[in-house]
Tab-separated table of C-alpha atoms and ligand atoms in Angstrom:
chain	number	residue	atom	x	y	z
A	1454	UNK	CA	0.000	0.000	0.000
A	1455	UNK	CA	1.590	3.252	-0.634
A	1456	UNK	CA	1.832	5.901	1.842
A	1457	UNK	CA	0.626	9.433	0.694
A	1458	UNK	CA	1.611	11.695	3.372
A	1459	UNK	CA	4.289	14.272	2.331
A	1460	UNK	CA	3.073	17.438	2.763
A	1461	UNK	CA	3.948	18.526	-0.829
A	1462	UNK	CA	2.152	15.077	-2.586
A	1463	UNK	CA	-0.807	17.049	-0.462
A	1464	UNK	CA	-0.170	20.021	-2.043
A	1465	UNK	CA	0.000	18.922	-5.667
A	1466	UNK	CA	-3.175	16.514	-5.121
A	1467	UNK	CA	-4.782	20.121	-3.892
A	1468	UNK	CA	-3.832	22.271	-6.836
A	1469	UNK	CA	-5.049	19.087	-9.034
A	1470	UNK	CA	-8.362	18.849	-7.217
A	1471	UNK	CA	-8.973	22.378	-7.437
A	1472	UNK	CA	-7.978	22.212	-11.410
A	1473	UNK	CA	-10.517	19.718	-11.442
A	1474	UNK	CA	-13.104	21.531	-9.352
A	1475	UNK	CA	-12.635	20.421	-6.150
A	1476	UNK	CA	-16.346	19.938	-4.412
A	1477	UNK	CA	-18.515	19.004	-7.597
A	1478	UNK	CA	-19.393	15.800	-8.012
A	1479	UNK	CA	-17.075	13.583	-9.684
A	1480	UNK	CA	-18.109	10.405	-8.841
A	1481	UNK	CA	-20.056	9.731	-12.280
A	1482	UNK	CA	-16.799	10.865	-14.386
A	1483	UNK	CA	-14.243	9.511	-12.371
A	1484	UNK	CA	-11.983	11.843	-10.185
A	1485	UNK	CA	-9.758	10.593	-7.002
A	1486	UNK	CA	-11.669	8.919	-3.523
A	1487	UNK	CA	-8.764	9.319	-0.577
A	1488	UNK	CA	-9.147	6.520	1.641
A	1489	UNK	CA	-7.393	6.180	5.034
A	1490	UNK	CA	-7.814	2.869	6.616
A	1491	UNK	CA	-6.318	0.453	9.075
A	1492	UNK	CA	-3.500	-1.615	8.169
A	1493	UNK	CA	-3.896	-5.095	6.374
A	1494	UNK	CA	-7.733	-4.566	6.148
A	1495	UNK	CA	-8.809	-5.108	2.441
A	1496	UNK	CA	-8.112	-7.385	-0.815
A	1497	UNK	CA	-6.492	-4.554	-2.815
A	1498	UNK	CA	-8.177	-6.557	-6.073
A	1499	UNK	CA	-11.608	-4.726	-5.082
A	1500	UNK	CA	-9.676	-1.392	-5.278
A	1501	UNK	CA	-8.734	-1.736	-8.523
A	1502	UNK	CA	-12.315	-3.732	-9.204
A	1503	UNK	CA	-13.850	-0.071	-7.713
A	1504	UNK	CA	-11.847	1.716	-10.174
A	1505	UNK	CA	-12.399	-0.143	-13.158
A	1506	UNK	CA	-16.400	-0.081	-12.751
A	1507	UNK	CA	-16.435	3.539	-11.361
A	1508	UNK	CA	-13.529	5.407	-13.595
A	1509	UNK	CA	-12.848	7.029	-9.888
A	1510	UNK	CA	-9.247	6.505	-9.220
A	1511	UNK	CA	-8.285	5.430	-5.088
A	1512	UNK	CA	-5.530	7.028	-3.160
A	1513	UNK	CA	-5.107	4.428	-0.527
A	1514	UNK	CA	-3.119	4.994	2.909
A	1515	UNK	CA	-2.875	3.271	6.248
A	1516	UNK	CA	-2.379	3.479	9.855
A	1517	UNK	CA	-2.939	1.422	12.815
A	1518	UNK	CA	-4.119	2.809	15.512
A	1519	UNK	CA	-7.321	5.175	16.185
A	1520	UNK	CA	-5.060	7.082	18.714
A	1521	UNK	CA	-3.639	8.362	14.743
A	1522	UNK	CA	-6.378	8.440	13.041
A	1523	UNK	CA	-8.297	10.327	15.756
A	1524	UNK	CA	-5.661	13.259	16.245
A	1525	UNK	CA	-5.283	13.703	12.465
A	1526	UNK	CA	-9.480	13.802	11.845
A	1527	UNK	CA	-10.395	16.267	14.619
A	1528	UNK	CA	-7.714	18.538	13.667
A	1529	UNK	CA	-9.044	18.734	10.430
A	1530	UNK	CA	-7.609	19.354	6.866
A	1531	UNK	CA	-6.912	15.866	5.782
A	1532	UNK	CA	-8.008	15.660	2.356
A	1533	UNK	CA	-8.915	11.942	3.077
A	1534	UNK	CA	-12.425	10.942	2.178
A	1535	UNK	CA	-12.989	8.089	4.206
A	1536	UNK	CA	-11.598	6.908	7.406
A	1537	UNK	CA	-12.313	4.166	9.669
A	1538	UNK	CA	-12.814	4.663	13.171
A	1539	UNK	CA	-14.031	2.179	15.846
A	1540	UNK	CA	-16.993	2.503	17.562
A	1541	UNK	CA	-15.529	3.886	20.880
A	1542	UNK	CA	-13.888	6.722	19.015
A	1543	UNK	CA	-17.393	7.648	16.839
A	1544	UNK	CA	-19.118	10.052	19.560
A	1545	UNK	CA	-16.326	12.390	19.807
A	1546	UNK	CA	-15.598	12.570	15.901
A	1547	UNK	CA	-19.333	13.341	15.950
A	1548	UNK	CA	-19.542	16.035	19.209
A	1549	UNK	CA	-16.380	17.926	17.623
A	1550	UNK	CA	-17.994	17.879	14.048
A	1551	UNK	CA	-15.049	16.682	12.292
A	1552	UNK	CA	-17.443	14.389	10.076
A	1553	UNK	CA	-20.377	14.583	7.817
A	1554	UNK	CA	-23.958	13.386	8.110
A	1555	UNK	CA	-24.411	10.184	5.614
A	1556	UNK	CA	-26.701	11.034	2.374
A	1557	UNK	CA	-28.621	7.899	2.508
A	1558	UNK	CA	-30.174	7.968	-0.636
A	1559	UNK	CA	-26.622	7.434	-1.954
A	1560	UNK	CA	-26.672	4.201	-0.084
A	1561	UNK	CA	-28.760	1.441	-1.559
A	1562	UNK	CA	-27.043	-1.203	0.269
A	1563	UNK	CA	-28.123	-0.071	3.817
A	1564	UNK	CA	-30.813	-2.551	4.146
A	1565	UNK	CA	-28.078	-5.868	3.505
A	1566	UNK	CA	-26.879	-4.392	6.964
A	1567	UNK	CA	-27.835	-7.099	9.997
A	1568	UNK	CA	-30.389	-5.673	12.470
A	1569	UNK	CA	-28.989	-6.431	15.737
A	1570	UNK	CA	-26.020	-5.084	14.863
A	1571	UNK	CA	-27.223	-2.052	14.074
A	1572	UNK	CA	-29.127	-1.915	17.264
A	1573	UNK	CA	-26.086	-2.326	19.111
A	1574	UNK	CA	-23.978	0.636	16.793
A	1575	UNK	CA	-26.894	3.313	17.902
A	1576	UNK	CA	-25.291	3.786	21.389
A	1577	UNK	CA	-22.475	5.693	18.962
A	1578	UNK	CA	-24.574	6.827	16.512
A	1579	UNK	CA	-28.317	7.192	16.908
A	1580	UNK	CA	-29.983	7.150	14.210
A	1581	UNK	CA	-27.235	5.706	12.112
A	1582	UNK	CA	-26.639	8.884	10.363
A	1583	UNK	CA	-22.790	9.028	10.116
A	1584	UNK	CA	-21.321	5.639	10.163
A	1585	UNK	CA	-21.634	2.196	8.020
A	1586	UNK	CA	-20.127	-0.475	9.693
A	1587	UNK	CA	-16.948	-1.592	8.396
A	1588	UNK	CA	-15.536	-4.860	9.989
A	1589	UNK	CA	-15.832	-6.534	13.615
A	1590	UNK	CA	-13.327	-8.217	15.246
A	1591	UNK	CA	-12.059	-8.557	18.671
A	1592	UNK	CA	-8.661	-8.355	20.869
A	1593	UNK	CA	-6.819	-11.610	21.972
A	1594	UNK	CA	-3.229	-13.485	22.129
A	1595	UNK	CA	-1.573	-14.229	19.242
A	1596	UNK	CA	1.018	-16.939	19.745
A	1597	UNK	CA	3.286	-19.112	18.183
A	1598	UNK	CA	1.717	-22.887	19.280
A	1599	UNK	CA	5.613	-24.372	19.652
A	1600	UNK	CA	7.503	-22.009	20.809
A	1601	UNK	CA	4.658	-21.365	23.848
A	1602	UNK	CA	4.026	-24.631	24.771
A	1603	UNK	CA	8.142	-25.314	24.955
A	1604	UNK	CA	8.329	-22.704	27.493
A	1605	UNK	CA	5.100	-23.018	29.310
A	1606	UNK	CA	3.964	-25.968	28.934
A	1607	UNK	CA	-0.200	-24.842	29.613
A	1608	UNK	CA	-2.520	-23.477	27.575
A	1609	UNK	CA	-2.885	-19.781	26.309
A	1610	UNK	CA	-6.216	-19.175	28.344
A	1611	UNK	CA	-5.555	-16.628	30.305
A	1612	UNK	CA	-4.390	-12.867	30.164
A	1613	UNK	CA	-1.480	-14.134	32.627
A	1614	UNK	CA	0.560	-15.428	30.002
A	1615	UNK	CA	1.074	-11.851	28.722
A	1616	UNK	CA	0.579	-9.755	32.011
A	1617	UNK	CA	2.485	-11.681	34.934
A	1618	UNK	CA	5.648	-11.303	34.522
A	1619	UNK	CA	6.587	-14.673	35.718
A	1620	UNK	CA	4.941	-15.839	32.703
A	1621	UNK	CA	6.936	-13.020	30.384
A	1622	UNK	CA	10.136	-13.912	32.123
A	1623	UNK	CA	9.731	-17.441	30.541
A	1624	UNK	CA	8.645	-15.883	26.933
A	1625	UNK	CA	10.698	-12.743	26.726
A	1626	UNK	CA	13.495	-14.569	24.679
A	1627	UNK	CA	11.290	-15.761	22.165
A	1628	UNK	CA	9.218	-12.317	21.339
A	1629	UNK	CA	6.948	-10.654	23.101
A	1630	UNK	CA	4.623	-7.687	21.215
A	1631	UNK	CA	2.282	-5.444	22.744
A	1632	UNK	CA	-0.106	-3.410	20.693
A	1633	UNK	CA	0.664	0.330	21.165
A	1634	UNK	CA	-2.648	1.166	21.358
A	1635	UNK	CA	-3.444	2.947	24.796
A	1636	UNK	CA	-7.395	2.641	25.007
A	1637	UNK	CA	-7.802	-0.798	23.823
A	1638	UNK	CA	-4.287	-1.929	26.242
A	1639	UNK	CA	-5.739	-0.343	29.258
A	1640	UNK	CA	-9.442	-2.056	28.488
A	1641	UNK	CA	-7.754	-5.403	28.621
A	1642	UNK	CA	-6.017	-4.608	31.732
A	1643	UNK	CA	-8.610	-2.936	33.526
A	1644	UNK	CA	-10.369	-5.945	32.581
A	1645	UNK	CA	-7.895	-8.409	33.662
A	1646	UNK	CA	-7.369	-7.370	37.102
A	1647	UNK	CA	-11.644	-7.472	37.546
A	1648	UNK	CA	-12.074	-3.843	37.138
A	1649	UNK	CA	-14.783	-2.686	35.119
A	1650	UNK	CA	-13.148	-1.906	31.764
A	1651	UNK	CA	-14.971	1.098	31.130
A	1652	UNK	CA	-13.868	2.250	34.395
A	1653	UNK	CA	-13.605	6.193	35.194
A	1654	UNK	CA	-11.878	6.180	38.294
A	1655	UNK	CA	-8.524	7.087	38.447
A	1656	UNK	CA	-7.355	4.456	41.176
A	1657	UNK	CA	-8.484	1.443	38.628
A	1658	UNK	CA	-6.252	3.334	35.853
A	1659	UNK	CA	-3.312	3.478	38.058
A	1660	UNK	CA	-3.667	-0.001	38.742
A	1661	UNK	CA	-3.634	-0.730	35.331
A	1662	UNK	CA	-0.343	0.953	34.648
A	1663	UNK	CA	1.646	-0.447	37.315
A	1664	UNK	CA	0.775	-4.019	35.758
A	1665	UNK	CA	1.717	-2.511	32.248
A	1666	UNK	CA	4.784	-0.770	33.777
A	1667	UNK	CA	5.780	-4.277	35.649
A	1668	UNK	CA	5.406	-5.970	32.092
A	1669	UNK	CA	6.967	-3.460	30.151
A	1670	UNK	CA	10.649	-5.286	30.388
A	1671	UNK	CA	9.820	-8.508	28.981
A	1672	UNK	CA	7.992	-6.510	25.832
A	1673	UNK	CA	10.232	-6.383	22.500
A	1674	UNK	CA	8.192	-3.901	20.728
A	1675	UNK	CA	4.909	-1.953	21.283
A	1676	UNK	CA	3.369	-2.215	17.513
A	1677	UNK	CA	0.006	-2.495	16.079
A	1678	UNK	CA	0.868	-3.910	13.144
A	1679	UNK	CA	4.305	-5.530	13.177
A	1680	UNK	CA	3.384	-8.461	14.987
A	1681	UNK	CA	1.626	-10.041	11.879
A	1682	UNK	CA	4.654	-10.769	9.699
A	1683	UNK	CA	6.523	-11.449	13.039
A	1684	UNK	CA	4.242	-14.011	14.246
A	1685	UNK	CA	4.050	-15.483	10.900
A	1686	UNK	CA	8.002	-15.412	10.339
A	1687	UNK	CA	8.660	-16.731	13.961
A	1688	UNK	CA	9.906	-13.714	15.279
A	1689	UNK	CA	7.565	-13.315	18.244
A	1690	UNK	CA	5.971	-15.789	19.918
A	1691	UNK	CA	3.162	-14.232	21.652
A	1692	UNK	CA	1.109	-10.899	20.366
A	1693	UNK	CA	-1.515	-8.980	22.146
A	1694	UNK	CA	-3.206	-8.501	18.906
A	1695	UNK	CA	-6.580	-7.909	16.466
A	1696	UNK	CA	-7.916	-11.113	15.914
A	1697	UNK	CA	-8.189	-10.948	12.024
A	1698	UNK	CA	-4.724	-9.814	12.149
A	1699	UNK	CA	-3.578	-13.416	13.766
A	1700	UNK	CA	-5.763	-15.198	11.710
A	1701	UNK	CA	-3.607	-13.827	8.604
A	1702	UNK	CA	-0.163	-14.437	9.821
A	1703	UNK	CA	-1.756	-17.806	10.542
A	1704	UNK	CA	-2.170	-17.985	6.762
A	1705	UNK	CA	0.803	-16.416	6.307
A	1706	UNK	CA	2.982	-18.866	8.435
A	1707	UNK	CA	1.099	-21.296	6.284
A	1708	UNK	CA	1.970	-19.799	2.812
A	1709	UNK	CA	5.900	-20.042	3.773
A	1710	UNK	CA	5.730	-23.375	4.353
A	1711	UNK	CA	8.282	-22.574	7.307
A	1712	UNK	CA	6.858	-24.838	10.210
A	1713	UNK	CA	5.398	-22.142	12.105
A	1714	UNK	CA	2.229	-22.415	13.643
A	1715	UNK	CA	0.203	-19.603	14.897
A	1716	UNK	CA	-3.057	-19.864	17.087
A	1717	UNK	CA	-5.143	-17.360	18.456
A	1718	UNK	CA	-7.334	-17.236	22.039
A	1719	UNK	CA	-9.747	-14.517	23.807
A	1720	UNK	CA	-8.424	-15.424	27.280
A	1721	UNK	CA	-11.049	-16.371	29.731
A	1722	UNK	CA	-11.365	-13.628	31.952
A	1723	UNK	CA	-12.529	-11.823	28.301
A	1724	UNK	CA	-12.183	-9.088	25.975
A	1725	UNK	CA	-13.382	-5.946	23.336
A	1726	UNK	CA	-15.268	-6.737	20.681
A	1727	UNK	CA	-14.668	-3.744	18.179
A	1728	UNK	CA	-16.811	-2.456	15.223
A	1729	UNK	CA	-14.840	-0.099	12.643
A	1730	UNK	CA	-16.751	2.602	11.079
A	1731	UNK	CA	-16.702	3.916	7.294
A	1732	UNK	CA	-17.408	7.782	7.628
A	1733	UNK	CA	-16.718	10.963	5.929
A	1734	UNK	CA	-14.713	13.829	7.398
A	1735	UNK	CA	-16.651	17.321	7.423
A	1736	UNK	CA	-13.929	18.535	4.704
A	1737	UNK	CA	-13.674	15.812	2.576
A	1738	UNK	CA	-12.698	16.919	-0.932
A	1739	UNK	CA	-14.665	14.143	-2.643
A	1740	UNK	CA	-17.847	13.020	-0.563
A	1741	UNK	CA	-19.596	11.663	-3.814
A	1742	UNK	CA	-17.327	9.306	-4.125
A	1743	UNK	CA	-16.930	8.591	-0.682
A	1744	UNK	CA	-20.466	7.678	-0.856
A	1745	UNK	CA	-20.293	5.165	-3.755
A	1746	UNK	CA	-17.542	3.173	-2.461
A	1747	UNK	CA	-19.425	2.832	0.797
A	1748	UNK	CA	-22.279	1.710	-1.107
A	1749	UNK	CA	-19.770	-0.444	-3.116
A	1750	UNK	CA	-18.556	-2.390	0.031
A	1751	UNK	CA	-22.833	-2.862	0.927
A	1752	UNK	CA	-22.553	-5.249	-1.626
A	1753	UNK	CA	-22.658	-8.812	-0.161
A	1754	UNK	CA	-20.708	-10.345	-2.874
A	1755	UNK	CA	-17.751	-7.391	-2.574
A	1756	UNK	CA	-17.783	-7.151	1.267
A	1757	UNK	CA	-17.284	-11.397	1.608
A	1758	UNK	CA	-14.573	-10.839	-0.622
A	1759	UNK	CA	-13.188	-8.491	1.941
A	1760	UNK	CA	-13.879	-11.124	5.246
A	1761	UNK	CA	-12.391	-13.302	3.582
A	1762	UNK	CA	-9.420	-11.458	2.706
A	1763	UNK	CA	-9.056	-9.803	5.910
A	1764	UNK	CA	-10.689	-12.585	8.349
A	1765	UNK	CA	-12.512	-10.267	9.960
A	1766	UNK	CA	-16.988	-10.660	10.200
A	1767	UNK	CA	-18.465	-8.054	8.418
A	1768	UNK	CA	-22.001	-6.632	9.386
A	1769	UNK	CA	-23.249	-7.326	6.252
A	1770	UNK	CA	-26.054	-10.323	7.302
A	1771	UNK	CA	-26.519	-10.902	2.803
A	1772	UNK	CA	-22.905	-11.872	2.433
A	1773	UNK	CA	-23.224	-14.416	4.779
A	1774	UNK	CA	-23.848	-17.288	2.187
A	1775	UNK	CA	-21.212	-16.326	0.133
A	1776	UNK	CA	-17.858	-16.242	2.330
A	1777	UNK	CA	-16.201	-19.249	2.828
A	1778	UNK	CA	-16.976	-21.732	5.038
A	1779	UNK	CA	-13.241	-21.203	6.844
A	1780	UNK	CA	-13.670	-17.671	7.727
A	1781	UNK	CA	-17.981	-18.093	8.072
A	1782	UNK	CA	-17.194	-21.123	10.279
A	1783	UNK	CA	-14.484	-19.661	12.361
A	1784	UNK	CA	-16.127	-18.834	15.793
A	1785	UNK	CA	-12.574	-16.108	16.418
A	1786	UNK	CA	-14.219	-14.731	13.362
A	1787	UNK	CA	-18.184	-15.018	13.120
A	1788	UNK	CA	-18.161	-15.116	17.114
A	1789	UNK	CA	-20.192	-17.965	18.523
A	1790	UNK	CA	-22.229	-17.857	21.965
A	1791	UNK	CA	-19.397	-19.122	23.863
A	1792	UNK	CA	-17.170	-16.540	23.094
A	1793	UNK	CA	-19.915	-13.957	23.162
A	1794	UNK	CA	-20.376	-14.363	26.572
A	1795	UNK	CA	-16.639	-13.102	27.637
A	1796	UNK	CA	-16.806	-9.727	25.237
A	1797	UNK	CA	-17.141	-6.104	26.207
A	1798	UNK	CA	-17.907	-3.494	24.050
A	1799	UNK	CA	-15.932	-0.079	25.122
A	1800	UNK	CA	-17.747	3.035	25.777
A	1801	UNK	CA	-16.416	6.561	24.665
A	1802	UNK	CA	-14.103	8.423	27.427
A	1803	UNK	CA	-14.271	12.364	27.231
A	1804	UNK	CA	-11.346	14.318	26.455
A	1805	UNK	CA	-10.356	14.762	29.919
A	1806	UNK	CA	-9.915	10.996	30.620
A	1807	UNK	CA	-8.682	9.962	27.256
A	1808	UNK	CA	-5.814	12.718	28.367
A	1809	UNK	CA	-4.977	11.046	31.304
A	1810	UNK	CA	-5.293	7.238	30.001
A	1811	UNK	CA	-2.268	8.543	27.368
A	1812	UNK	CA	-0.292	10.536	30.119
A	1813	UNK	CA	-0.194	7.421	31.489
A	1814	UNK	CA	0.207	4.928	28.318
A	1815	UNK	CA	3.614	7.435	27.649
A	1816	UNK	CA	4.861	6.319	31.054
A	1817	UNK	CA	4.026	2.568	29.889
A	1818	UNK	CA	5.844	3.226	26.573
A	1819	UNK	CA	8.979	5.063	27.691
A	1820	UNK	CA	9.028	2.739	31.329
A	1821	UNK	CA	9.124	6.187	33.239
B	2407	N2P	C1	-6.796	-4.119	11.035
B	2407	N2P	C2	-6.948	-3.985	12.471
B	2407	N2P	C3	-8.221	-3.368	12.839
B	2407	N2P	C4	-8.358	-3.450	14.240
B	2407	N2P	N1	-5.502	-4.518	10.647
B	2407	N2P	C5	-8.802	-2.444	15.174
B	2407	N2P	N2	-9.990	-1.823	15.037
């Protein structure tokens, strides 16, 4: 994926767009959609598949982490079209008006959307009016089956095996990666020492970084996206990671034919279950377009090619039938009721406490 973020490539793409006529729609004749998405998160054959129905050309860059994607939206001035948010994250994009309301009758697809999933998405956005849903997934251990069991010799159930440092002391030689990712780290700890993980009191927070502080030594690199090829190549051998992230250096471990086997767990004290979000920031310089890729990706057969790229569910309940029976079948993917039972959804945290939460993450990160 190529990386469009020099501030000149910005200014030539301006003085193009304005050429153009920056603000009309261009979606029927072509014209450039800016997309900024997560990391490893679609089949780039439906990019080009978009282009060559549409005529619209796609500028496509990625990050990994809403903590970046979050500073960069509210601030404003992107030039992106779409971005991805999760669910958490919506309300404030919303309450600062960094994004646009959603013309619906752009979207035809809405209705292949499932029900109850929508009914859960209105606690971020009533109504629906700014967000499709992109993909789900959750948060869990990513490990390398061999190299664990060697060292441990028990099963990866637990958030112990990547929070007690007894346990870390044992795996520290063979690659330990954290995501850096300060609101989804501190739900999972919060969590794991029986704190409510939506917790607003300070004390629980401070709790939380002392464990992250205590595990900090044993971690080779904070990352939220490194840890795929690493798992895969058998450079770390246990990830705190998104679970269709695992899945793929899974298949990537398999592609190599290098003898690597990667598994992935939701530990049994439990974790987030995440929903990313297509919108469209308040400036973007193409929303028609923006529009008919969303309604693009509505389109059961396009968004099972994207699960089944990215091994992530989609939301999309007419796509179902069509994705294949690995990824449909694949309870870490297409949660069953077992694993249901041990997920948390994340609420939003106001500015004040999201300041705090990364005052404190830096003091994880740098160990001061
Ligand atoms: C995609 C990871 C998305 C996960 N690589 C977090 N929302």
């Amino acid at each position: 994926m190529r990386k469009w973020i020099s501030a000149l490539g910005a200014l030539a793409a301006a003085a193009l767009l304005a050429a153009c006529g920056a603000g009309s729609d261009k979606a029927a004749g072509g014209g450039e959609l800016r997309i900024y998405n997560w990391s490893d998160y679609i089949d780039p054959a439906l990019l080009e598949a978009f282009t060559k129905e549409t005529g619209i050309k796609v500028r496509y860059d990625t990050f990994d982490s809403n903590e970046v994607l979050e500073t960069k939206v509210l601030q404003g001035g992107t030039g992106y079209d779409l971005v991805v948010p999760s669910n958490h994250n919506l309300p404030r994009y919303i309450q600062a008006g960094a994004i646009q309301p959603l013309d619906k009758s752009k979207l035809s697809g809405l209705a292949n959307l499932d029900p109850a999933l929508m009914g859960h998405l209105a606690a971020f956005d009533p109504g629906a009016k700014y967000a499709v849903p992109y993909m789900q997934g959750t948060i869990g251990i990513g490990y390398n089956v061999d190299a664990v069991a060697k060292r441990l010799g028990r099963p990866v159930d637990s958030w112990a095996i990547v929070l007690d440092p007894a346990n870390l002391a044992k795996l520290k030689d063979c690659g330990v990666y954290f995501l850096d990712a300060s609101e989804d780290m501190y739900a999972v700890a919060l969590n794991y020492l029986g704190n409510d993980p939506n917790s607003k009191a300070p004390a629980d927070y401070a709790a939380a970084t002392d464990l992250l502080v205590k595990a900090r030594p044993y971690v080779r690199k904070f990352h939220s996206s490194e840890y795929i090829d690493a798992l895969a190549n058998g450079d770390a051998c246990v990830a705190v990671g998104y679970s269709g992230d695992v899945l793929q250096a899974k298949d990537r471990a398999g592609e190599a034919k290098n003898g690597v086997k990667v598994a992935y767990a939701v530990p049994r004290e439990g974790s987030q279950i995440w929903f990313d979000l297509f919108v469209i920031p308040k400036d973007a310089p193409n929303a028609a377009a923006a529009h008919r890729f969303i309604d693009y990706m509505l389109r059961p057969d396009v968004i099972a090619k994207a699960s089944n790229f990215t091994h992530y569910a989609n939301a999309n309940a007419a796509s179902t039938k069509l994705l294949d029976a690995e990824v449909r079948d694949d309870p870490n993917v297409y949660v069953g009721p077992e694993l249901s039972k041990r997920l948390f959804v994340t609420t939003t945290k106001d500015q004040a406490l999201l300041r705090e939460l990364n005052r404190q993450w830096t003091r994880v990160l740098t160990g001061r």
